[in-house]
Tab-separated table of C-alpha atoms and ligand atoms in Angstrom:
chain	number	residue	atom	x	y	z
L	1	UNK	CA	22.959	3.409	-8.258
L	2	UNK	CA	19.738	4.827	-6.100
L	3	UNK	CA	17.498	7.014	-7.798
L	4	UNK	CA	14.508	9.172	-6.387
L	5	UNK	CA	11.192	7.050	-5.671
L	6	UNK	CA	8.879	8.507	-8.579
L	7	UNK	CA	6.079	10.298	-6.418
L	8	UNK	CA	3.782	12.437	-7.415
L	9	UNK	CA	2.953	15.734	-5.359
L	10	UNK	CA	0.319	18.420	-6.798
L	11	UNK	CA	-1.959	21.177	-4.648
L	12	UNK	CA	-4.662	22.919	-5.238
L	13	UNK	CA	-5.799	26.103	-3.169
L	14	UNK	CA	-8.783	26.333	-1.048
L	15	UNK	CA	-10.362	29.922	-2.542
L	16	UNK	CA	-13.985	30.021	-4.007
L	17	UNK	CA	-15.390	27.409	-7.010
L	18	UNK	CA	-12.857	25.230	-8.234
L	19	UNK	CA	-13.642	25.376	-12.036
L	20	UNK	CA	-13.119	23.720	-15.567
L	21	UNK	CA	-9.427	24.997	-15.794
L	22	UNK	CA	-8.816	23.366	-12.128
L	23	UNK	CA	-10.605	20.410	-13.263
L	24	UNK	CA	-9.259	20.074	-16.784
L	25	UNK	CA	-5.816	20.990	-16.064
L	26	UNK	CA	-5.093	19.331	-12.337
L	27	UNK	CA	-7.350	17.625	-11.162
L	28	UNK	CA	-8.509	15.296	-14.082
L	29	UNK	CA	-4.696	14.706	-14.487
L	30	UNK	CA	-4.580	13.962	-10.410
L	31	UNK	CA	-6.940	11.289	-11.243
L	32	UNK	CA	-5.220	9.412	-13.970
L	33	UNK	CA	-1.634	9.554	-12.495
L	34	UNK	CA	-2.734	7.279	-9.548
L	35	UNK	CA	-2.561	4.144	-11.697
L	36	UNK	CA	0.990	4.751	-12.113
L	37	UNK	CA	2.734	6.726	-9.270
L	38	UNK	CA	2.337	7.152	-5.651
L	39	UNK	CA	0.303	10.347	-5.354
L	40	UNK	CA	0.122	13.072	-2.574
L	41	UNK	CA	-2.922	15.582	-3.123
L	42	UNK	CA	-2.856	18.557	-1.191
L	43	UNK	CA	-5.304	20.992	-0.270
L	44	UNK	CA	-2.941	24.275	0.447
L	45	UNK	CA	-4.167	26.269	3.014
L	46	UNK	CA	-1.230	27.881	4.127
L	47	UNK	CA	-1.020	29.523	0.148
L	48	UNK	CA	-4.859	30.719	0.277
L	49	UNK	CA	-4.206	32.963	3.623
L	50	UNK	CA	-1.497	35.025	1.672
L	51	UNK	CA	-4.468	36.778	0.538
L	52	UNK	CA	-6.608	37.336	3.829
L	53	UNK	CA	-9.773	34.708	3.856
L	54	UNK	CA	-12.825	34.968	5.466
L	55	UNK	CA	-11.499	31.911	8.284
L	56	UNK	CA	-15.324	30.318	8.209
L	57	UNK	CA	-15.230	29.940	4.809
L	58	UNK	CA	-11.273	28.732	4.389
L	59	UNK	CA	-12.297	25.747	6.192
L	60	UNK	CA	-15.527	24.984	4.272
L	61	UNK	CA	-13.538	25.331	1.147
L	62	UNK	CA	-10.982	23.351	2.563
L	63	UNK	CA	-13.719	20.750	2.793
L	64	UNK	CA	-15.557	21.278	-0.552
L	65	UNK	CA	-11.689	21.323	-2.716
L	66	UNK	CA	-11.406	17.927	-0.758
L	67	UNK	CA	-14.757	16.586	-1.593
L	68	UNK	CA	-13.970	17.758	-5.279
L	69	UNK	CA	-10.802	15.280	-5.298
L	70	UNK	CA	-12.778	12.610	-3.424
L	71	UNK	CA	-15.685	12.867	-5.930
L	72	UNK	CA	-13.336	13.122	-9.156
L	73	UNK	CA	-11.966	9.680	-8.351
L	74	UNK	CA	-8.908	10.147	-6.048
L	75	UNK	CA	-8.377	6.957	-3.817
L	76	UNK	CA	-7.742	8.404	-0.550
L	77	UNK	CA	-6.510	5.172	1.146
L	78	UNK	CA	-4.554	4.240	-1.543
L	79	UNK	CA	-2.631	7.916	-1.888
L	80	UNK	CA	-2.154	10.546	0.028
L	81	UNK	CA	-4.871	13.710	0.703
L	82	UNK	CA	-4.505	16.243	3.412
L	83	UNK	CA	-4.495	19.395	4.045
L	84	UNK	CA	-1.343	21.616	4.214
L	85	UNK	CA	-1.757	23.242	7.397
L	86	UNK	CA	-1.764	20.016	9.237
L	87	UNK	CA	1.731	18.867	8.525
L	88	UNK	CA	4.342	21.422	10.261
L	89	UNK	CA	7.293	20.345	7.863
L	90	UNK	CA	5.805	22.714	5.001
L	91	UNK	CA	6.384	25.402	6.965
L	92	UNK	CA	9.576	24.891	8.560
L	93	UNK	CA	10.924	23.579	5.681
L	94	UNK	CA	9.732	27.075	3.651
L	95	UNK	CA	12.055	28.881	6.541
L	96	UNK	CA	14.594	27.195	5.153
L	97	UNK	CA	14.257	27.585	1.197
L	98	UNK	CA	13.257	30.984	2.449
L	99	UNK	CA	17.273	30.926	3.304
L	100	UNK	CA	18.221	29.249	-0.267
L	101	UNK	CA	16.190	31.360	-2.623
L	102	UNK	CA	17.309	34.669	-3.765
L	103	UNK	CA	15.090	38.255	-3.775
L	104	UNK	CA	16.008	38.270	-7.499
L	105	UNK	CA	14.574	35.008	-8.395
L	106	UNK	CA	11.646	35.537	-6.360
L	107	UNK	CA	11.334	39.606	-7.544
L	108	UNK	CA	10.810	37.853	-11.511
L	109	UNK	CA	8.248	35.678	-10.836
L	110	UNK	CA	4.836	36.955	-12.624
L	111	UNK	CA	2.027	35.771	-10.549
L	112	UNK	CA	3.196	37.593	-7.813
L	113	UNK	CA	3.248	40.597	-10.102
L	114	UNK	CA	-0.272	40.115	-11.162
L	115	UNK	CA	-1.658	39.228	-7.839
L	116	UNK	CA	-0.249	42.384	-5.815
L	117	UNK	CA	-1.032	44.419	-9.168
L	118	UNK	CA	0.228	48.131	-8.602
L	119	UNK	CA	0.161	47.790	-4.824
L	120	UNK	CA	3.407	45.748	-4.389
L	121	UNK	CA	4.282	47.989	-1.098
L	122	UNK	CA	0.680	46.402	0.511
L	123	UNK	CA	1.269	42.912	-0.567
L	124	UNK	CA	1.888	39.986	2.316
L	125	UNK	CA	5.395	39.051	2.897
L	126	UNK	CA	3.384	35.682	2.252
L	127	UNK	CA	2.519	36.253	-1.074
L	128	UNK	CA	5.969	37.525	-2.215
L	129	UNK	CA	7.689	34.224	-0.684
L	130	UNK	CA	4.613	32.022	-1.944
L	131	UNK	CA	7.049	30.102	-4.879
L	132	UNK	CA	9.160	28.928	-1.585
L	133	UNK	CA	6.456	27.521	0.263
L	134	UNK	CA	5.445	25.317	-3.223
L	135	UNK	CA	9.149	24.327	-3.303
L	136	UNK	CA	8.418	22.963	0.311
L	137	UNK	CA	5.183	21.518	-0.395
L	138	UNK	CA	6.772	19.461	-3.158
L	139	UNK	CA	10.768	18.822	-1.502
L	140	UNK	CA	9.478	17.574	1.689
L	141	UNK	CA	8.506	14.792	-0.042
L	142	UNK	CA	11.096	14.483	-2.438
L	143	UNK	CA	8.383	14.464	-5.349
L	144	UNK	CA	9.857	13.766	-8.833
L	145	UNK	CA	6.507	14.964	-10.538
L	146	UNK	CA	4.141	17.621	-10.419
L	147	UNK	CA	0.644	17.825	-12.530
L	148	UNK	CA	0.012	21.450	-12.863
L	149	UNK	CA	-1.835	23.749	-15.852
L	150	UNK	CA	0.647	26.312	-17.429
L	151	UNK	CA	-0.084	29.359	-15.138
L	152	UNK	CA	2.456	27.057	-12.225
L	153	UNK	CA	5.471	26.198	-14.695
L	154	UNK	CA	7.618	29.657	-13.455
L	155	UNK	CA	7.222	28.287	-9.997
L	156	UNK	CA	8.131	24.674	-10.442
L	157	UNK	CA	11.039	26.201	-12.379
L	158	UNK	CA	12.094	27.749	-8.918
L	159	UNK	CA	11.207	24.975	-7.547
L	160	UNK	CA	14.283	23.191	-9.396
L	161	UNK	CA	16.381	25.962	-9.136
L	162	UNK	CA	16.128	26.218	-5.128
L	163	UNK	CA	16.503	21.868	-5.491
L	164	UNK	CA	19.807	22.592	-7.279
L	165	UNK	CA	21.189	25.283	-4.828
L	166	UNK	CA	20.704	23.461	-1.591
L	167	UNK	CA	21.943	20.114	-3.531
L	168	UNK	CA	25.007	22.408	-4.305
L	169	UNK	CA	25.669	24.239	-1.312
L	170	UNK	CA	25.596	21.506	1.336
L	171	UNK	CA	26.653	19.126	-1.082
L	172	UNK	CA	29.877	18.233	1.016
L	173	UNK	CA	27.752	17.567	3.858
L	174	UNK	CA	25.258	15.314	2.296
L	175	UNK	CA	27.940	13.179	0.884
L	176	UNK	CA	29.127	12.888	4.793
L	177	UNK	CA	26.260	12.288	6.030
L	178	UNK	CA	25.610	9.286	2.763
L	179	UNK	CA	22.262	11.177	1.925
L	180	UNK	CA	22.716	11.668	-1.337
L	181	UNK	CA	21.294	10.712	-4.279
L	182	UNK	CA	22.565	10.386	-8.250
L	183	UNK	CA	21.416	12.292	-10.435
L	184	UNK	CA	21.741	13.444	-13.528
L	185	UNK	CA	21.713	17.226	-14.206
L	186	UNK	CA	22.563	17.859	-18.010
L	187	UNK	CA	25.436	15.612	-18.891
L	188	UNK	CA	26.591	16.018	-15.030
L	189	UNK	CA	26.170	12.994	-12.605
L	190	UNK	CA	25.512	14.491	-9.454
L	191	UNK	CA	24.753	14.012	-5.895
L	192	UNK	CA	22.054	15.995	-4.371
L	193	UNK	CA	19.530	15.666	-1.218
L	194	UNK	CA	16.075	16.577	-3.327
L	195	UNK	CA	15.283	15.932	-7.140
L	196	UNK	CA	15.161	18.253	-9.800
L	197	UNK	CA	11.160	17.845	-9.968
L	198	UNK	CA	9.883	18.005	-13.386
L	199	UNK	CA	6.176	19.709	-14.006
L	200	UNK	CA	3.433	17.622	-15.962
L	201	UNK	CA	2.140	20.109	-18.231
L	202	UNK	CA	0.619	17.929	-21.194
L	203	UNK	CA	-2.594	17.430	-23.571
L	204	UNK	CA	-4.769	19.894	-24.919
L	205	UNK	CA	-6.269	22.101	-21.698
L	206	UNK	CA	-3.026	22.964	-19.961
L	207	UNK	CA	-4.731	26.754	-20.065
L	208	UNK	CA	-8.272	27.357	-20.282
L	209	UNK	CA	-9.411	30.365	-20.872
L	210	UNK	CA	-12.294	32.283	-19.813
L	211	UNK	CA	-15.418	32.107	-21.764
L	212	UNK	CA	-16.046	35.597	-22.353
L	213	UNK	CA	-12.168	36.355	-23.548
L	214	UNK	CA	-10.089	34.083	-25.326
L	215	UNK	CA	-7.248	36.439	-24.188
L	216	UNK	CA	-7.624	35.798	-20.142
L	217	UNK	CA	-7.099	32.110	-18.321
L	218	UNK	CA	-10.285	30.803	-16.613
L	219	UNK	CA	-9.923	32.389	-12.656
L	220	UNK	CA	-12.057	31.847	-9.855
L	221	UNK	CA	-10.901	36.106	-9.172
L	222	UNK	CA	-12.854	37.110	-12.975
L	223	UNK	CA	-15.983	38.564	-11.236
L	224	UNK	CA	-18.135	37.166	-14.166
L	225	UNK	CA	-19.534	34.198	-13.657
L	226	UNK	CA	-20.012	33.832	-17.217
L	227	UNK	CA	-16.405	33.678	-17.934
L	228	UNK	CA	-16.020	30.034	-16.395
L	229	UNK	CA	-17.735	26.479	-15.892
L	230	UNK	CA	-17.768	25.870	-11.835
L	231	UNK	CA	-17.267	22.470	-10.795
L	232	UNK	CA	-20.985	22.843	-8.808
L	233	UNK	CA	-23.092	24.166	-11.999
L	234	UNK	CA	-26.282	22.507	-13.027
L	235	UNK	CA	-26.312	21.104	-16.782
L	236	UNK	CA	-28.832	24.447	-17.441
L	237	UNK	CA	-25.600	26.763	-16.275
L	238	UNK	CA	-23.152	24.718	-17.972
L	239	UNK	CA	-25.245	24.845	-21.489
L	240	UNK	CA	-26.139	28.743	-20.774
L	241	UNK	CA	-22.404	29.596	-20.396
L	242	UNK	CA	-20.756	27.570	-23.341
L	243	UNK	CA	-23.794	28.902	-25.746
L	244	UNK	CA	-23.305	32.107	-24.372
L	245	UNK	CA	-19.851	31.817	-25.046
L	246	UNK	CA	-17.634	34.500	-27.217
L	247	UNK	CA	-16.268	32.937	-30.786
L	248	UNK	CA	-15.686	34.299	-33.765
L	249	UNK	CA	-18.078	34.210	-36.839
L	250	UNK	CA	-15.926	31.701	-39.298
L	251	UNK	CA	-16.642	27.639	-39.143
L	252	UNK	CA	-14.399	25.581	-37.401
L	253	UNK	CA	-11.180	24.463	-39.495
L	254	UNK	CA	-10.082	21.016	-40.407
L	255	UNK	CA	-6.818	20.554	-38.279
L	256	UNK	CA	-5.304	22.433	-34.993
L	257	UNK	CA	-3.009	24.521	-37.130
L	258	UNK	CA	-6.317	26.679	-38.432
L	259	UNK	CA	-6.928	27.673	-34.875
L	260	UNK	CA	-3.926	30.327	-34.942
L	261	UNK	CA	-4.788	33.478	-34.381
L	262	UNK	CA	-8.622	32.279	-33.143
L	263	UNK	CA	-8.424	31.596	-28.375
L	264	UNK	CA	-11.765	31.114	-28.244
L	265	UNK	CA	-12.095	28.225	-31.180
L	266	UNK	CA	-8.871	27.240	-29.604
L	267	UNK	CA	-10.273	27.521	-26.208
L	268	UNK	CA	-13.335	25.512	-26.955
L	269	UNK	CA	-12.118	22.996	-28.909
L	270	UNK	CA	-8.943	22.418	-26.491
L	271	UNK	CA	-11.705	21.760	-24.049
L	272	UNK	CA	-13.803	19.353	-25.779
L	273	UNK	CA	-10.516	17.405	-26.690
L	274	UNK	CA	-9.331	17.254	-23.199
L	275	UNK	CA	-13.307	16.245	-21.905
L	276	UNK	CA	-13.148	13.356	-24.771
L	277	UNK	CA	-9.320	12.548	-23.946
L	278	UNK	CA	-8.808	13.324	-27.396
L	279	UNK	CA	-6.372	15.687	-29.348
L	280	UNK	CA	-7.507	19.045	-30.843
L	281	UNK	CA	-6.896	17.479	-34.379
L	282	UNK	CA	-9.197	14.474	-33.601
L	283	UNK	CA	-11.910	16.860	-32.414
L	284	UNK	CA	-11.630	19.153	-35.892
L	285	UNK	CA	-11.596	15.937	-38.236
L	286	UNK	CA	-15.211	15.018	-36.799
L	287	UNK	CA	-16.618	19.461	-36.308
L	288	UNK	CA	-14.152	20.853	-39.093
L	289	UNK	CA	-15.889	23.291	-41.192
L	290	UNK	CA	-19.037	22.867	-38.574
L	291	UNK	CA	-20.574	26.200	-37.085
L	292	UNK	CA	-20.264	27.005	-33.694
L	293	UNK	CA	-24.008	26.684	-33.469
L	294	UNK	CA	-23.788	23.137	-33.808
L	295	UNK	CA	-20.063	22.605	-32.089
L	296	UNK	CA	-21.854	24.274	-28.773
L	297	UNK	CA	-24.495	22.422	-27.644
L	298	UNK	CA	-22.107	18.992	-28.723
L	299	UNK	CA	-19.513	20.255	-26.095
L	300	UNK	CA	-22.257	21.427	-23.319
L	301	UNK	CA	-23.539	17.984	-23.376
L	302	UNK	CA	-19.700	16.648	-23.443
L	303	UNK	CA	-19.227	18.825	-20.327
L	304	UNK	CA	-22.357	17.750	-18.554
L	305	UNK	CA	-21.706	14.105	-19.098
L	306	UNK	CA	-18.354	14.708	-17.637
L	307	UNK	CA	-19.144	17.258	-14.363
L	308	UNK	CA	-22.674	15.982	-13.796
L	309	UNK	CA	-21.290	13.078	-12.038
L	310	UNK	CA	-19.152	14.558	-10.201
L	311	UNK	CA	-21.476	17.475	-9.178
L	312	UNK	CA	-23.545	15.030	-7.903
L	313	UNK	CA	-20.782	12.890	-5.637
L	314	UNK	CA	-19.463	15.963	-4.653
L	315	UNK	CA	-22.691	16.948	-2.924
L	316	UNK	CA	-23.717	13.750	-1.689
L	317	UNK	CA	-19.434	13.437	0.464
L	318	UNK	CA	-19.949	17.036	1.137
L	319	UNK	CA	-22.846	16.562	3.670
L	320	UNK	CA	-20.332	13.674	5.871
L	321	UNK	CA	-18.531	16.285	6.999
L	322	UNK	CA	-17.035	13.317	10.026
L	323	UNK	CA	-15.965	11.429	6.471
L	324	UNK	CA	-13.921	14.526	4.829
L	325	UNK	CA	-12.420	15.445	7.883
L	326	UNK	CA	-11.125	11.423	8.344
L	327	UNK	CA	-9.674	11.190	5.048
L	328	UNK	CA	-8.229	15.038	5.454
L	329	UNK	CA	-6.746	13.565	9.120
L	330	UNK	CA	-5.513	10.081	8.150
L	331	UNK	CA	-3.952	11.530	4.820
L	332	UNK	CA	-1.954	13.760	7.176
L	333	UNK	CA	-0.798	11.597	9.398
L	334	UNK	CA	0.252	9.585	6.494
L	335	UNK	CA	1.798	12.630	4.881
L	336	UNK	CA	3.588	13.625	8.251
L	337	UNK	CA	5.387	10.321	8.394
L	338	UNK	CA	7.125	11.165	4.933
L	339	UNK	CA	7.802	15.071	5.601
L	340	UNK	CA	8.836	14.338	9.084
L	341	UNK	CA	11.687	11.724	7.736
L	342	UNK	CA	12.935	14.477	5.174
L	343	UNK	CA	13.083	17.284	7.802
L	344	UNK	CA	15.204	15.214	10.184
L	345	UNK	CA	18.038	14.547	6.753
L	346	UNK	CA	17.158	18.794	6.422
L	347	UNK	CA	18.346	20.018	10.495
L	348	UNK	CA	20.960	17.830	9.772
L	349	UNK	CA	22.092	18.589	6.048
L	350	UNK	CA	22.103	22.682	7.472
L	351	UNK	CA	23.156	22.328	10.831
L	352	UNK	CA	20.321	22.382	12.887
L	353	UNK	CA	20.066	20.446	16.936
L	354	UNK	CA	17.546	18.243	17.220
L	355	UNK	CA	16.046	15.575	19.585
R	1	LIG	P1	-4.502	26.934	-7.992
R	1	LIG	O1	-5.231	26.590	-6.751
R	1	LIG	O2	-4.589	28.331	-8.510
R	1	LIG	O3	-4.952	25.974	-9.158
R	1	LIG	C1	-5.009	24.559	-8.983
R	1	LIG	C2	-4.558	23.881	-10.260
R	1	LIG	O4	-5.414	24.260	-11.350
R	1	LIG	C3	-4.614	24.717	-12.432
R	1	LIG	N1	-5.350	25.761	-13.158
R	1	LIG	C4	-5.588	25.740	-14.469
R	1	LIG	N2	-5.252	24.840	-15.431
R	1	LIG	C5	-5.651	25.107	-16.698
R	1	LIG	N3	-6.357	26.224	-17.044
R	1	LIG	C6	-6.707	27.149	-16.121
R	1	LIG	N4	-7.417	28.230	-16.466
R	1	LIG	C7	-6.321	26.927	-14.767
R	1	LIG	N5	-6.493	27.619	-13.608
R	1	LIG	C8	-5.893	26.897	-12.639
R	1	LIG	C9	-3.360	25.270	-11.783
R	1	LIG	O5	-2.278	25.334	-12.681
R	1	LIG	C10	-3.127	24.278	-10.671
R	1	LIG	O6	-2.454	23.131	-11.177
R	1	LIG	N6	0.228	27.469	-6.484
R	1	LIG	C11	-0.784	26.501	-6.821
R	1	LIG	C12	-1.093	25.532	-5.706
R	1	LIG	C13	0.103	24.816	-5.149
R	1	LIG	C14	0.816	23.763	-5.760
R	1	LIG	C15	1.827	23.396	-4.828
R	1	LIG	C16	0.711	23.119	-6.985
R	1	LIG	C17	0.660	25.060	-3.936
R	1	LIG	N7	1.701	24.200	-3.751
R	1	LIG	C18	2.751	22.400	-5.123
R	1	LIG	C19	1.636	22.104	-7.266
R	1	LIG	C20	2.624	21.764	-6.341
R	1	LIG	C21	-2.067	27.244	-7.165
R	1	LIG	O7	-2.267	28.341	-6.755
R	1	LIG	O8	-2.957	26.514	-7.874
C-alpha cells in the first residue's frame, strides 16, 4: 500500500510586524518540524492583497516575513521558502477548489466574518474565497501537515472537507487514471488524489493574546502597540510592554488548572512556557504563588533572550536584499517543480486539455 509523503506546508502573510503570536505559534513550530519532515514555508502574497496593500510595502514585507524565517532558523536549501505569487499552480488550482467548495461552507467560516465586519456587501470576492486559496496552497503539494496557531483550524477544516469532495467526486477517474492513494477516512479505506491534511495545533501558545486584553488574540490590525511583542522590538520595548502588561491582582497559582477564569495569567504564563519549551504546569511549580511583579521582569528577560537574536539576524539578512530575493527565487523554482507535477494529475483528474 502507498501512502502520502509526510510534508509539511505552513504560510504566513506578508502584512505589517510579524509578532509573538506569529512567532510563538508558527513560526517557532516551522523551525522545529524541519528535523523531521520535508518543509515548504510560504510567504502568501496572493492572501495579503484580499485586503488592498500599499504595493511598495507588500514587497518589503514580503522580504522582511522572509528574513524573519531565515533569521528564526529555517534552512532554506534544505526546505522549501518562496513566495506565493511566484508559483502559478496556487492560483489555478484555487479556480478549481473554487469549483469544489460550497457558498455554505465558505458563508460559516468566522474570519471572514470578522475581517469584512458589518460591511460584507464591500468585502473582496478575494477575501470571501480566501479558505480556497489555503486549500490550494496546501493540496498542490499534497501536504499531510500544517503548523498553524488556533485562529487557522476552521480553515484547515475546509481544507479537508474540499480534500474529501474532490477525492469523492472524481474518484472513478482517479482510480482510471491509477492516481490514487489509500487512505484511511474513519474506519473507511479509501482512494483519493490529495490527503486529508491534519493541522499542528499543539503546546502551550497556540493563541496569544494581546497584552492589554486577555479577551482578544495578539493581531498585527490592534492599533495599540502595547497590545503585542513585534518580532523587531528592542529588549527596552519588550520589558516596557510585558511590565506594562494587564493581570489581575492575585499571585500566580500552583498548577494550570488555577488559571481558569484568569487570560492574562493564562496568557503570560502560556508564553513563558512556550519561550522555555516548557508546559504551563512546569512554569507554575517554579512562579506558583509568586507576584506578577516578580513573574514580569523573569519573562521579559525570557523573551529577550529568545527575540534578541533573532532581531538582530533579521536585520543584519534584511540589508542583502540580492540574498532574500535568491532564496525567495530558488525556493520557487523548487516549489514549482512539486505544484507543477500535481496540477498536470489535476487538468487531468477534471477534464482539462493540456500540452
Ligand atoms: P497569518 O499571517 O495571520 O498568521 C501566521 C501564523 O501565525 C499564527 N498566529 C498566531 N498564533 C498564536 N497566537 C496568535 N495570536 C497568532 N496570530 C497569528 C497563525 O495561526 C498562522 O499560523 N491564513 C493564514 C496564512 C496561510 C496559511 C496557508 C497557513 C495562507 N495559506 C496555508 C497555513 C497553510 C494567515 O492568515 O496567517
Amino acid at each position: 500500500m502507498t501512502s502520502f509523503k509526510p510534508i509539511v506546508f505552513s504560510g504566513v502573510q506578508p502584512t505589517g510586524n510579524l509578532h509573538l503570536g506569529n512567532y510563538l505559534g508558527a513560526i517557532k513550530k516551522f523551525v522545529a518540524l524541519q528535523q523531521s519532515h520535508d518543509c515548504i514555508y510560504c510567504v502568501v502574497d496572493m492572501h495579503a492583497i484580499t485586503v488592498w496593500q500599499d504595493p511598495v510595502e507588500l514587497m518589503n514585507s514580503t522580504r522582511e516575513v522572509t528574513a524573519a524565517f531565515l533569521a528564526a532558523g529555517i534552512d532554506a536549501e534544505k526546505h522549501i521558502v518562496f513566495n506565493q505569487s511566484r508559483v502559478a499552480q496556487h492560483a489555478e488550482l484555487a479556480w478549481v477548489f473554487n469549483c469544489v467548495a460550497r457558498m455554505g461552507w465558505l458563508n460559516r467560516m468566522t474570519q471572514f466574518k470578522e475581517k469584512a465586519g458589518k460591511d460584507r456587501e464591500n468585502a473582496s470576492v478575494g477575501l470571501f474565497s480566501y479558505p480556497n486559496l489555503m486549500a490550494s496552497d496546501i493540496l498542490v503539494y499534497r501536504a499531510t501537515h500544517v503548523p498553524v496557531g488556533d485562529d487557522q483550524k476552521q480553515h484547515l477544516e475546509l481544507c479537508r472537507d474540499i480534500a474529501q469532495k474532490f477525492n469523492n467526486d472524481y474518484s472513478e477517474r482517479i482510480a482510471d487514471l491509477k492516481l490514487g492513494v489509500e487512505m484511511m477516512v474513519g474506519r473507511e479505506k479509501i482512494n483519493g488524489y490529495f490527503p486529508l491534511t491534519e493541522p499542528l495545533i499543539e503546546g502551550p501558545a497556540t493563541r496569544i493574546m494581546s497584552l492589554r486584553d486577555g479577551t482578544k488574540k495578539m493581531s498585527k490590525s490592534d492599533p495599540s502597540d502595547l497590545s503585542r511583542i513585534n518580532l523587531t522590538d528592542d529588549t527596552d520595548a519588550i520589558a516596557k510592554k510585558f511590565r506594562k502588561a494587564r493581570t489581575d491582582p492575585d499571585a500566580l497559582p500552583s498548577e494550570s488548572a488555577g488559571l481558569a477564569g484568569r487570560p492574562e495569567a493564562d496568557n503570560l504564563v502560556g508564553i513563558y512556557a512556550a519561550l522555555a519549551d516548557s508546559s504551563k504546569d512546569d512554569v507554575l511549580r517554579e512562579f506558583g504563588g509568586r507576584q506578577f511583579s516578580e513573574f514580569k521582569p523573569a519573562l521579559a528577560d525570557l523573551a529577550v533572550a529568545n527575540l534578541a537574536p533573532v532581531a538582530g539576524e533579521m536585520r543584519r539578512i534584511s540589508r542583502d536584499l540580492t540574498y532574500i530575493d535568491g532564496v525567495l527565487g530558488d525556493g520557487a523554482a523548487k516549489a514549482r517543480t512539486i505544484a507543477g507535477e500535481t496540477m498536470g494529475h489535476v487538468r487531468d483528474i477534471v477534464g482539462l486539455l493540456q500540452d
